[in-house]
Amino acid sequence: DTEVTQTPKHLVMGMTNKKSLKCEQHMGHRAMYWYKQKAKKPPELMFVYSYEKLSINESVPSRFSPECPNSSLLNLHLHALQPEDSALYLCASSRENGYYQETQYFGPGTRLLVL
Amino acid sequence: RKEVEQDPGPFNVPEGATVAFNCTYSNSASQSFFWYRQDCRKEPKLLMSVYSSGNEDGRFTAQLNRASQYISLLIRDSKLSDSATYLCVVPAQGGKLIFGQGTELSVKP
């Protein structure tokens, strides 16, 4: 079962709100990723977790705060976002991290609108 | 030169047509490559992995030319359901995926 789940599917928030995006996988994968995707553009990597430790932060603004409570879960905490942060947020996982041939499996995404 | 470049598209083809997408990459050390497919407002899904000279899966054939740093995806006998954006993806160190801009395919009846 190559399934990554994400909640919520849609989220509308104001610029002063705090919200969290959740991602879960039960494939025993040890690497998890957050991506941001704008319309008609490819996904952009935000964060990489490997064995529950943050290994890559692609210079993401601090209003985005990732968290990996355990090997199956990945959260993205949102605070004081800007309208330009509106996008599709994708979570992905892979068996390991750092190996060139590892396939990443994507969740369905959370479509975020910041008002 | 961009790390991964694709034909911009869109490609508009009739059902039953054969269509090919091209992708070039800049890192000559890259060992493996992926084609992902992304439907409108959905997540990317792995279509094919390419580790050696090529790969074939039914109507889909991926070819790799390491000397020219070029990957192609051939779709034979196009179906309406093949309409999607096709993303050429090159893995990089640290688990990063380098995505091309994507090629949009529209298959018409």
PDB file of C-alpha atoms in Angstrom:
ATOM      1  CA  ASP A   1       0.000   0.000   0.000  1.00  0.00           C
ATOM      2  CA  THR A   2       1.759   3.132  -1.214  1.00  0.00           C
ATOM      3  CA  GLU A   3      -0.476   5.643   0.531  1.00  0.00           C
ATOM      4  CA  VAL A   4       0.314   8.954   2.104  1.00  0.00           C
ATOM      5  CA  THR A   5      -2.627  10.748   3.687  1.00  0.00           C
ATOM      6  CA  GLN A   6      -2.964  14.443   4.371  1.00  0.00           C
ATOM      7  CA  THR A   7      -5.467  16.491   6.347  1.00  0.00           C
ATOM      8  CA  PRO A   8      -7.232  18.768   5.861  1.00  0.00           C
ATOM      9  CA  LYS A   9      -7.913  18.648   2.111  1.00  0.00           C
ATOM     10  CA  HIS A  10      -8.723  22.345   2.044  1.00  0.00           C
ATOM     11  CA  LEU A  11      -7.897  25.137   4.468  1.00  0.00           C
ATOM     12  CA  VAL A  12      -8.820  28.804   4.497  1.00  0.00           C
ATOM     13  CA  MET A  13      -7.079  30.960   7.064  1.00  0.00           C
ATOM     14  CA  GLY A  14      -6.570  34.575   7.914  1.00  0.00           C
ATOM     15  CA  MET A  15      -3.153  36.154   8.229  1.00  0.00           C
ATOM     16  CA  THR A  16      -3.350  36.129  12.031  1.00  0.00           C
ATOM     17  CA  ASN A  17      -4.457  32.516  12.389  1.00  0.00           C
ATOM     18  CA  LYS A  18      -2.435  29.524  13.529  1.00  0.00           C
ATOM     19  CA  LYS A  19      -3.164  26.226  11.832  1.00  0.00           C
ATOM     20  CA  SER A  20      -1.459  22.902  11.220  1.00  0.00           C
ATOM     21  CA  LEU A  21      -1.259  20.553   8.274  1.00  0.00           C
ATOM     22  CA  LYS A  22      -0.919  16.840   8.967  1.00  0.00           C
ATOM     23  CA  CYS A  23       0.634  14.029   6.979  1.00  0.00           C
ATOM     24  CA  GLU A  24       0.722  10.311   7.757  1.00  0.00           C
ATOM     25  CA  GLN A  25       2.228   7.228   6.143  1.00  0.00           C
ATOM     26  CA  HIS A  26       2.269   3.610   7.269  1.00  0.00           C
ATOM     27  CA  MET A  27       4.727   2.236   4.762  1.00  0.00           C
ATOM     28  CA  GLY A  28       7.628   2.186   7.195  1.00  0.00           C
ATOM     29  CA  HIS A  29       9.315   4.988   5.288  1.00  0.00           C
ATOM     30  CA  ARG A  30      12.055   6.829   7.160  1.00  0.00           C
ATOM     31  CA  ALA A  31      12.170   9.983   5.056  1.00  0.00           C
ATOM     32  CA  MET A  32       9.359  12.519   4.775  1.00  0.00           C
ATOM     33  CA  TYR A  33       9.102  15.753   2.846  1.00  0.00           C
ATOM     34  CA  TRP A  34       7.055  18.933   2.583  1.00  0.00           C
ATOM     35  CA  TYR A  35       6.603  20.606  -0.798  1.00  0.00           C
ATOM     36  CA  LYS A  36       4.791  23.739  -1.883  1.00  0.00           C
ATOM     37  CA  GLN A  37       3.211  23.917  -5.333  1.00  0.00           C
ATOM     38  CA  LYS A  38       1.782  26.976  -7.043  1.00  0.00           C
ATOM     39  CA  ALA A  39      -0.512  26.704 -10.045  1.00  0.00           C
ATOM     40  CA  LYS A  40       1.176  25.667 -13.296  1.00  0.00           C
ATOM     41  CA  LYS A  41       4.515  25.215 -11.498  1.00  0.00           C
ATOM     42  CA  PRO A  42       6.353  22.106 -10.322  1.00  0.00           C
ATOM     43  CA  PRO A  43       6.537  21.269  -6.604  1.00  0.00           C
ATOM     44  CA  GLU A  44       9.176  23.153  -4.612  1.00  0.00           C
ATOM     45  CA  LEU A  45      10.900  21.384  -1.759  1.00  0.00           C
ATOM     46  CA  MET A  46      10.506  23.008   1.654  1.00  0.00           C
ATOM     47  CA  PHE A  47      11.741  20.511   4.265  1.00  0.00           C
ATOM     48  CA  VAL A  48      13.205  17.019   4.486  1.00  0.00           C
ATOM     49  CA  TYR A  49      13.069  14.779   7.548  1.00  0.00           C
ATOM     50  CA  SER A  50      15.254  11.723   7.755  1.00  0.00           C
ATOM     51  CA  TYR A  51      14.801   9.340  10.677  1.00  0.00           C
ATOM     52  CA  GLU A  52      12.650  11.971  12.391  1.00  0.00           C
ATOM     53  CA  LYS A  53      15.366  14.608  12.234  1.00  0.00           C
ATOM     54  CA  LEU A  54      15.236  17.702  10.058  1.00  0.00           C
ATOM     55  CA  SER A  55      17.916  17.279   7.431  1.00  0.00           C
ATOM     56  CA  ILE A  56      17.047  19.970   4.890  1.00  0.00           C
ATOM     57  CA  ASN A  57      15.361  23.355   5.260  1.00  0.00           C
ATOM     58  CA  GLU A  58      15.259  25.112   1.897  1.00  0.00           C
ATOM     59  CA  SER A  59      15.455  28.585   3.467  1.00  0.00           C
ATOM     60  CA  VAL A  60      11.761  28.509   4.279  1.00  0.00           C
ATOM     61  CA  PRO A  61      10.394  31.512   6.242  1.00  0.00           C
ATOM     62  CA  SER A  62       9.918  30.863   9.952  1.00  0.00           C
ATOM     63  CA  ARG A  63       6.157  31.286   9.652  1.00  0.00           C
ATOM     64  CA  PHE A  64       6.304  27.661   8.458  1.00  0.00           C
ATOM     65  CA  SER A  65       7.393  25.301  11.218  1.00  0.00           C
ATOM     66  CA  PRO A  66       7.735  21.571  10.554  1.00  0.00           C
ATOM     67  CA  GLU A  67       7.494  18.856  13.161  1.00  0.00           C
ATOM     68  CA  CYS A  68       8.011  15.097  13.010  1.00  0.00           C
ATOM     69  CA  PRO A  69       6.451  13.556  16.166  1.00  0.00           C
ATOM     70  CA  ASN A  70       7.266  10.002  15.050  1.00  0.00           C
ATOM     71  CA  SER A  71       8.318   8.059  11.985  1.00  0.00           C
ATOM     72  CA  SER A  72       4.781   7.947  10.584  1.00  0.00           C
ATOM     73  CA  LEU A  73       3.685  11.527  11.134  1.00  0.00           C
ATOM     74  CA  LEU A  74       4.742  14.881   9.778  1.00  0.00           C
ATOM     75  CA  ASN A  75       3.155  18.207  10.659  1.00  0.00           C
ATOM     76  CA  LEU A  76       3.518  21.675   9.228  1.00  0.00           C
ATOM     77  CA  HIS A  77       2.569  24.458  11.628  1.00  0.00           C
ATOM     78  CA  LEU A  78       1.452  27.695  10.026  1.00  0.00           C
ATOM     79  CA  HIS A  79       1.439  31.100  11.680  1.00  0.00           C
ATOM     80  CA  ALA A  80       1.061  34.641  10.372  1.00  0.00           C
ATOM     81  CA  LEU A  81       0.988  33.563   6.750  1.00  0.00           C
ATOM     82  CA  GLN A  82       0.774  35.907   3.800  1.00  0.00           C
ATOM     83  CA  PRO A  83      -1.643  35.718   0.852  1.00  0.00           C
ATOM     84  CA  GLU A  84       1.261  34.677  -1.403  1.00  0.00           C
ATOM     85  CA  ASP A  85       1.586  31.527   0.719  1.00  0.00           C
ATOM     86  CA  SER A  86      -1.653  30.268  -0.806  1.00  0.00           C
ATOM     87  CA  ALA A  87      -0.741  27.063  -2.632  1.00  0.00           C
ATOM     88  CA  LEU A  88      -1.056  23.286  -2.648  1.00  0.00           C
ATOM     89  CA  TYR A  89       1.061  21.798   0.137  1.00  0.00           C
ATOM     90  CA  LEU A  90       2.227  18.296  -0.628  1.00  0.00           C
ATOM     91  CA  CYS A  91       3.692  15.749   1.721  1.00  0.00           C
ATOM     92  CA  ALA A  92       5.811  12.886   0.406  1.00  0.00           C
ATOM     93  CA  SER A  93       7.688   9.938   1.844  1.00  0.00           C
ATOM     94  CA  SER A  94      10.395   7.529   0.727  1.00  0.00           C
ATOM     95  CA  ARG A  95      12.016   4.441   2.210  1.00  0.00           C
ATOM     96  CA  GLU A  96      15.274   6.190   2.914  1.00  0.00           C
ATOM     97  CA  ASN A  97      16.828   9.533   2.217  1.00  0.00           C
ATOM     98  CA  GLY A  98      20.015  10.359   0.423  1.00  0.00           C
ATOM     99  CA  TYR A  99      19.912   7.493  -2.042  1.00  0.00           C
ATOM    100  CA  TYR A 100      19.484   8.686  -5.608  1.00  0.00           C
ATOM    101  CA  GLN A 101      17.113   5.947  -6.653  1.00  0.00           C
ATOM    102  CA  GLU A 102      14.546   6.275  -3.879  1.00  0.00           C
ATOM    103  CA  THR A 103      11.033   6.887  -5.137  1.00  0.00           C
ATOM    104  CA  GLN A 104       8.991   9.514  -3.344  1.00  0.00           C
ATOM    105  CA  TYR A 105       5.279   8.904  -2.873  1.00  0.00           C
ATOM    106  CA  PHE A 106       3.088  11.957  -2.601  1.00  0.00           C
ATOM    107  CA  GLY A 107      -0.033  12.562  -0.567  1.00  0.00           C
ATOM    108  CA  PRO A 108      -3.092  14.262  -2.113  1.00  0.00           C
ATOM    109  CA  GLY A 109      -2.109  17.628  -0.690  1.00  0.00           C
ATOM    110  CA  THR A 110      -3.761  20.389   1.305  1.00  0.00           C
ATOM    111  CA  ARG A 111      -5.041  23.299  -0.735  1.00  0.00           C
ATOM    112  CA  LEU A 112      -4.393  26.398   1.351  1.00  0.00           C
ATOM    113  CA  LEU A 113      -5.929  29.815   0.854  1.00  0.00           C
ATOM    114  CA  VAL A 114      -4.672  32.709   2.966  1.00  0.00           C
ATOM    115  CA  LEU A 115      -6.963  35.714   3.121  1.00  0.00           C
TER     116      LEU A 115
ATOM    117  CA  ARG B   1      21.331  26.028 -18.118  1.00  0.00           C
ATOM    118  CA  LYS B   2      18.465  24.843 -15.925  1.00  0.00           C
ATOM    119  CA  GLU B   3      19.052  21.637 -13.982  1.00  0.00           C
ATOM    120  CA  VAL B   4      16.114  19.931 -15.688  1.00  0.00           C
ATOM    121  CA  GLU B   5      14.467  21.247 -18.837  1.00  0.00           C
ATOM    122  CA  GLN B   6      11.383  19.957 -20.571  1.00  0.00           C
ATOM    123  CA  ASP B   7       9.392  20.730 -23.689  1.00  0.00           C
ATOM    124  CA  PRO B   8       6.979  23.404 -22.498  1.00  0.00           C
ATOM    125  CA  GLY B   9       3.894  22.084 -24.308  1.00  0.00           C
ATOM    126  CA  PRO B  10       0.964  22.047 -24.312  1.00  0.00           C
ATOM    127  CA  PHE B  11       0.732  19.051 -26.608  1.00  0.00           C
ATOM    128  CA  ASN B  12      -2.730  18.621 -28.123  1.00  0.00           C
ATOM    129  CA  VAL B  13      -3.079  15.222 -29.809  1.00  0.00           C
ATOM    130  CA  PRO B  14      -5.963  13.067 -31.055  1.00  0.00           C
ATOM    131  CA  GLU B  15      -6.796   9.744 -29.447  1.00  0.00           C
ATOM    132  CA  GLY B  16      -4.605   6.975 -30.776  1.00  0.00           C
ATOM    133  CA  ALA B  17      -1.672   9.257 -31.551  1.00  0.00           C
ATOM    134  CA  THR B  18       1.905   8.641 -30.483  1.00  0.00           C
ATOM    135  CA  VAL B  19       3.482  11.514 -28.576  1.00  0.00           C
ATOM    136  CA  ALA B  20       6.988  12.016 -27.227  1.00  0.00           C
ATOM    137  CA  PHE B  21       8.255  14.334 -24.515  1.00  0.00           C
ATOM    138  CA  ASN B  22      11.865  15.335 -24.106  1.00  0.00           C
ATOM    139  CA  CYS B  23      13.847  16.252 -21.038  1.00  0.00           C
ATOM    140  CA  THR B  24      17.469  17.329 -20.633  1.00  0.00           C
ATOM    141  CA  TYR B  25      19.416  17.457 -17.395  1.00  0.00           C
ATOM    142  CA  SER B  26      22.611  19.252 -16.457  1.00  0.00           C
ATOM    143  CA  ASN B  27      24.196  17.003 -13.813  1.00  0.00           C
ATOM    144  CA  SER B  28      26.180  14.346 -15.662  1.00  0.00           C
ATOM    145  CA  ALA B  29      26.555  12.388 -12.388  1.00  0.00           C
ATOM    146  CA  SER B  30      22.813  11.684 -12.188  1.00  0.00           C
ATOM    147  CA  GLN B  31      22.195   7.954 -12.086  1.00  0.00           C
ATOM    148  CA  SER B  32      18.434   7.597 -12.011  1.00  0.00           C
ATOM    149  CA  PHE B  33      15.465   9.465 -13.331  1.00  0.00           C
ATOM    150  CA  PHE B  34      11.725   9.506 -12.921  1.00  0.00           C
ATOM    151  CA  TRP B  35       8.676  10.466 -14.899  1.00  0.00           C
ATOM    152  CA  TYR B  36       5.772  11.555 -12.726  1.00  0.00           C
ATOM    153  CA  ARG B  37       2.297  12.290 -13.951  1.00  0.00           C
ATOM    154  CA  GLN B  38       0.133  14.976 -12.352  1.00  0.00           C
ATOM    155  CA  ASP B  39      -3.554  15.361 -13.052  1.00  0.00           C
ATOM    156  CA  CYS B  40      -5.200  18.736 -12.598  1.00  0.00           C
ATOM    157  CA  ARG B  41      -5.491  19.608  -8.876  1.00  0.00           C
ATOM    158  CA  LYS B  42      -4.044  16.251  -7.843  1.00  0.00           C
ATOM    159  CA  GLU B  43      -0.709  15.058  -6.498  1.00  0.00           C
ATOM    160  CA  PRO B  44       2.182  13.852  -8.686  1.00  0.00           C
ATOM    161  CA  LYS B  45       2.174  10.082  -9.161  1.00  0.00           C
ATOM    162  CA  LEU B  46       5.132   8.010 -10.261  1.00  0.00           C
ATOM    163  CA  LEU B  47       4.744   6.839 -13.834  1.00  0.00           C
ATOM    164  CA  MET B  48       8.143   5.299 -14.550  1.00  0.00           C
ATOM    165  CA  SER B  49      11.618   4.988 -13.118  1.00  0.00           C
ATOM    166  CA  VAL B  50      14.639   4.913 -15.439  1.00  0.00           C
ATOM    167  CA  TYR B  51      17.916   3.482 -14.151  1.00  0.00           C
ATOM    168  CA  SER B  52      19.657   2.169 -17.257  1.00  0.00           C
ATOM    169  CA  SER B  53      19.147   2.822 -20.931  1.00  0.00           C
ATOM    170  CA  GLY B  54      15.385   2.748 -20.729  1.00  0.00           C
ATOM    171  CA  ASN B  55      12.199   1.223 -19.444  1.00  0.00           C
ATOM    172  CA  GLU B  56       8.940   0.079 -20.995  1.00  0.00           C
ATOM    173  CA  ASP B  57       5.541  -0.383 -19.379  1.00  0.00           C
ATOM    174  CA  GLY B  58       2.678  -1.100 -21.735  1.00  0.00           C
ATOM    175  CA  ARG B  59       2.088   1.940 -23.923  1.00  0.00           C
ATOM    176  CA  PHE B  60       4.791   3.956 -22.160  1.00  0.00           C
ATOM    177  CA  THR B  61       8.487   3.849 -23.021  1.00  0.00           C
ATOM    178  CA  ALA B  62      11.191   5.904 -21.359  1.00  0.00           C
ATOM    179  CA  GLN B  63      14.624   6.173 -22.945  1.00  0.00           C
ATOM    180  CA  LEU B  64      17.842   7.514 -21.489  1.00  0.00           C
ATOM    181  CA  ASN B  65      20.818   8.843 -23.398  1.00  0.00           C
ATOM    182  CA  ARG B  66      23.556   9.525 -20.872  1.00  0.00           C
ATOM    183  CA  ALA B  67      26.000  10.906 -23.425  1.00  0.00           C
ATOM    184  CA  SER B  68      23.526  13.614 -24.428  1.00  0.00           C
ATOM    185  CA  GLN B  69      22.015  13.924 -20.920  1.00  0.00           C
ATOM    186  CA  TYR B  70      18.604  13.416 -22.393  1.00  0.00           C
ATOM    187  CA  ILE B  71      15.535  11.452 -21.301  1.00  0.00           C
ATOM    188  CA  SER B  72      12.417  10.906 -23.339  1.00  0.00           C
ATOM    189  CA  LEU B  73       8.936   9.564 -22.669  1.00  0.00           C
ATOM    190  CA  LEU B  74       6.971   7.999 -25.508  1.00  0.00           C
ATOM    191  CA  ILE B  75       3.252   7.358 -25.209  1.00  0.00           C
ATOM    192  CA  ARG B  76       1.724   5.131 -27.864  1.00  0.00           C
ATOM    193  CA  ASP B  77      -1.982   4.852 -28.702  1.00  0.00           C
ATOM    194  CA  SER B  78      -2.900   7.882 -26.560  1.00  0.00           C
ATOM    195  CA  LYS B  79      -6.059   7.655 -24.469  1.00  0.00           C
ATOM    196  CA  LEU B  80      -8.243  10.485 -23.199  1.00  0.00           C
ATOM    197  CA  SER B  81      -7.165   9.456 -19.697  1.00  0.00           C
ATOM    198  CA  ASP B  82      -3.530  10.213 -20.557  1.00  0.00           C
ATOM    199  CA  SER B  83      -4.349  13.942 -20.414  1.00  0.00           C
ATOM    200  CA  ALA B  84      -2.183  15.294 -17.601  1.00  0.00           C
ATOM    201  CA  THR B  85       1.055  17.139 -16.906  1.00  0.00           C
ATOM    202  CA  TYR B  86       4.162  14.975 -17.189  1.00  0.00           C
ATOM    203  CA  LEU B  87       7.041  15.895 -14.900  1.00  0.00           C
ATOM    204  CA  CYS B  88      10.623  14.883 -15.616  1.00  0.00           C
ATOM    205  CA  VAL B  89      12.384  14.424 -12.282  1.00  0.00           C
ATOM    206  CA  VAL B  90      16.064  14.001 -11.470  1.00  0.00           C
ATOM    207  CA  PRO B  91      17.048  12.969  -7.931  1.00  0.00           C
ATOM    208  CA  ALA B  92      19.800  14.957  -6.252  1.00  0.00           C
ATOM    209  CA  GLN B  93      21.784  14.618  -3.063  1.00  0.00           C
ATOM    210  CA  GLY B  94      20.016  14.663   0.254  1.00  0.00           C
ATOM    211  CA  GLY B  95      16.835  13.200  -1.122  1.00  0.00           C
ATOM    212  CA  LYS B  96      15.962  16.248  -3.175  1.00  0.00           C
ATOM    213  CA  LEU B  97      14.003  15.853  -6.373  1.00  0.00           C
ATOM    214  CA  ILE B  98      14.742  18.318  -9.146  1.00  0.00           C
ATOM    215  CA  PHE B  99      11.570  18.801 -11.169  1.00  0.00           C
ATOM    216  CA  GLY B 100      11.286  20.006 -14.719  1.00  0.00           C
ATOM    217  CA  GLN B 101       8.592  22.572 -15.421  1.00  0.00           C
ATOM    218  CA  GLY B 102       6.291  19.865 -16.730  1.00  0.00           C
ATOM    219  CA  THR B 103       4.755  19.188 -20.122  1.00  0.00           C
ATOM    220  CA  GLU B 104       1.008  19.427 -20.455  1.00  0.00           C
ATOM    221  CA  LEU B 105      -0.680  16.804 -22.611  1.00  0.00           C
ATOM    222  CA  SER B 106      -4.254  17.071 -23.821  1.00  0.00           C
ATOM    223  CA  VAL B 107      -5.675  14.090 -25.711  1.00  0.00           C
ATOM    224  CA  LYS B 108      -8.781  14.939 -27.714  1.00  0.00           C
ATOM    225  CA  PRO B 109     -11.483  12.583 -29.036  1.00  0.00           C
TER     226      PRO B 109
END
